[in-house]
Amino acid sequence: MIQTVRGTFDILPDELPRWRLVEETARAVFRCYGYREIRTPIFERTELFARSVGEETDIVAKEMYTFTDRSGERLSLRPESTASVVRAYIQHKMWTWGSVVKLFYMGPHFRYERPQKGRFRQFHQIGAEAIGHTDDPAIDAELIEMVEEYLERLGVRERALFLNSVGCAQCRPAYVRRLKEALAGAIPRMCENCRRRYEVNPLRILDCKVEDDQPFIERAPALVDHLCSACAAHFEALRRHLDARGIAYRIAPRLVRGLDYYTRTAFEITGARLGAQNAIAGGGRYDGLSELLGGPPAKGIGFALGVERLLLALPEEAAVADEAPDLYIAYLGEAARQHAFRLARRLRREGLIVLYDFEERRLRRLMAQADRVRARYAVLIGEDELAAGRYTLRDMRTGAQEALSEDALVQKLVASRSPSASASR
RNA sequence: GCGAGCAUAGCUCAACCUGGUCAGAGCACUUGACUGUGGAUCAAGGGGUUGCGGGUUCAAAUCCCGCUGCUCGCCCCA
């Protein structure tokens, strides 16, 4: 048997209502904030990710699905989408669209990692980016508010927002030097990973969860205390904006985003019941990424949210099951069969959900089937009905039956759909 | 890439530790009791080379080894 490849999975019809809820709620909420949907290709030139995400990051160094196409082009399945959106911003000269362009996206992304709870090789992200001439912290605050509002709307209550600033090209190098000096004495006694990070990416040492390393890390200087004056002011302003908006957050001095392009604002939202991978959403500012990709100077901030993780945090009752059929047609005999098909077509044109069996079966089985699919009504078309020119309509909830002409039946069923039910479709 | 756990019917699991009643139950499915009327009940039935390969033994779902797959964790990230 050929099965899905490791780290991928089918989303079956029964699970789709939850996916649709998450996706449609995102569209509804983001729209209100002026974000518009963009769809970028699922694969891009490898160079795009290598340059933006960073050659030395795990994502680029060992997690990308990279291949060469028939013309020799180096291509990669997208491991994230910020790079693509910024590429699109440059390619379509979006700076002419206005001072800040707000975009959101959703779709599959790919990373070659060992699957575990809340982590897959084909996974889904929903994200948004605000790119433009200004780095006004009010944009950061609004974006964070939008994510919070979205999660609130979905009923994800058990969550926490963590905030930090990772500085900029001016202040971060100096901080990294200071950090290395501070840890120089301790590093031989720290874990193997930290010793490696010390050389490759010292900031990530702050992320270490090894218990024995904690005392050293706690004594290390905090990034937020060594920001340049511009970054410090930006961070202060962001905090005031969040306070003013009534958004609760916690400063996480050790929150470091893994991707090279991040500057200043970094945030993460974690949820309960997720297992080891408890980050539902993460994001931050990436001033300078446009220039890095050969575009004009631009400031940007964005976030990405893991749909599979969100689904784990989503309340059970959040999504309702698919709609039940409006009508099940039970027909007996070949003549009735043609009447059944014609009736079904008329009602389906009106938007009703109509089912029938293709095989001839005994009435008892047909009624059982109508019950099993949770049909609201069943209609019986047999010899008696054909002779009388009236079908027997049965209300499956009450068991009440009445004889109706085809026109009367269609009229009744179409009217039976409440206006609110049809409006939500 | 590393570590641990698990793999029996479509699904959830039992039998495994303490090898030896034919590999079982519940749910689901099909059929009948009930010739044209569902949900309940009762009965019958279909469906398994116990993930794959090898070994030990008179005898393996059960013990041992290898492989594959899945799950969880490390790493990293959404």
mmCIF file of N, CA and C in Angstrom, chain A residues 34-36 85 89 93-103 129-133 286 299 301:
data_model
loop_
_atom_site.group_PDB
_atom_site.id
_atom_site.type_symbol
_atom_site.label_atom_id
_atom_site.label_comp_id
_atom_site.label_asym_id
_atom_site.label_seq_id
_atom_site.Cartn_x
_atom_site.Cartn_y
_atom_site.Cartn_z
ATOM 1 N N GLY A 34 -7.558 45.737 7.358
ATOM 2 C CA GLY A 34 -7.041 46.260 6.100
ATOM 3 C C GLY A 34 -5.988 45.393 5.435
ATOM 4 N N TYR A 35 -5.854 44.166 5.901
ATOM 5 C CA TYR A 35 -4.900 43.251 5.260
ATOM 6 C C TYR A 35 -5.593 42.554 4.103
ATOM 7 N N ARG A 36 -4.878 42.384 2.988
ATOM 8 C CA ARG A 36 -5.453 41.722 1.818
ATOM 9 C C ARG A 36 -4.670 40.460 1.510
ATOM 10 N N VAL A 85 6.828 37.078 0.331
ATOM 11 C CA VAL A 85 5.978 38.266 0.319
ATOM 12 C C VAL A 85 6.828 39.512 0.074
ATOM 13 N N TYR A 89 6.677 42.103 -2.935
ATOM 14 C CA TYR A 89 6.615 43.554 -2.690
ATOM 15 C C TYR A 89 7.572 44.272 -3.631
ATOM 16 N N LYS A 93 6.605 46.294 -7.250
ATOM 17 C CA LYS A 93 6.737 47.715 -6.885
ATOM 18 C C LYS A 93 5.603 48.178 -5.990
ATOM 19 N N MET A 94 5.375 47.434 -4.944
ATOM 20 C CA MET A 94 4.214 47.721 -4.090
ATOM 21 C C MET A 94 4.374 49.004 -3.285
ATOM 22 N N TRP A 95 5.619 49.549 -3.245
ATOM 23 C CA TRP A 95 5.777 50.815 -2.520
ATOM 24 C C TRP A 95 4.954 51.923 -3.180
ATOM 25 N N THR A 96 4.538 51.657 -4.440
ATOM 26 C CA THR A 96 3.687 52.650 -5.104
ATOM 27 C C THR A 96 2.219 52.488 -4.694
ATOM 28 N N TRP A 97 1.919 51.443 -3.944
ATOM 29 C CA TRP A 97 0.528 51.193 -3.574
ATOM 30 C C TRP A 97 0.095 52.061 -2.389
ATOM 31 N N GLY A 98 1.074 52.560 -1.645
ATOM 32 C CA GLY A 98 0.746 53.319 -0.455
ATOM 33 C C GLY A 98 1.907 53.241 0.506
ATOM 34 N N SER A 99 1.790 53.949 1.621
ATOM 35 C CA SER A 99 2.947 54.015 2.512
ATOM 36 C C SER A 99 3.181 52.699 3.232
ATOM 37 N N VAL A 100 2.110 52.009 3.587
ATOM 38 C CA VAL A 100 2.257 50.687 4.208
ATOM 39 C C VAL A 100 1.340 49.705 3.491
ATOM 40 N N VAL A 101 1.913 48.631 2.998
ATOM 41 C CA VAL A 101 1.135 47.603 2.311
ATOM 42 C C VAL A 101 0.901 46.458 3.283
ATOM 43 N N LYS A 102 -0.359 46.112 3.477
ATOM 44 C CA LYS A 102 -0.711 45.046 4.420
ATOM 45 C C LYS A 102 -1.185 43.816 3.660
ATOM 46 N N LEU A 103 -0.511 42.706 3.878
ATOM 47 C CA LEU A 103 -0.829 41.479 3.152
ATOM 48 C C LEU A 103 -0.939 40.301 4.109
ATOM 49 N N GLU A 129 1.882 40.378 6.809
ATOM 50 C CA GLU A 129 3.046 41.250 6.753
ATOM 51 C C GLU A 129 2.579 42.681 6.490
ATOM 52 N N ALA A 130 3.202 43.626 7.181
ATOM 53 C CA ALA A 130 2.945 45.053 6.908
ATOM 54 C C ALA A 130 4.271 45.664 6.489
ATOM 55 N N ILE A 131 4.376 46.041 5.225
ATOM 56 C CA ILE A 131 5.641 46.494 4.671
ATOM 57 C C ILE A 131 5.468 47.927 4.146
ATOM 58 N N GLY A 132 6.438 48.782 4.439
ATOM 59 C CA GLY A 132 6.303 50.144 3.937
ATOM 60 C C GLY A 132 7.452 51.038 4.328
ATOM 61 N N HIS A 133 7.197 52.344 4.266
ATOM 62 C CA HIS A 133 8.247 53.317 4.497
ATOM 63 C C HIS A 133 8.498 53.573 5.969
ATOM 64 N N TYR A 286 11.378 43.171 10.484
ATOM 65 C CA TYR A 286 12.494 42.793 9.611
ATOM 66 C C TYR A 286 12.891 43.970 8.722
ATOM 67 N N LYS A 299 10.633 49.044 5.562
ATOM 68 C CA LYS A 299 10.506 48.485 6.906
ATOM 69 C C LYS A 299 9.393 47.451 6.859
ATOM 70 N N ILE A 301 7.019 44.345 9.267
ATOM 71 C CA ILE A 301 6.777 43.497 10.433
ATOM 72 C C ILE A 301 5.736 42.473 10.035
#
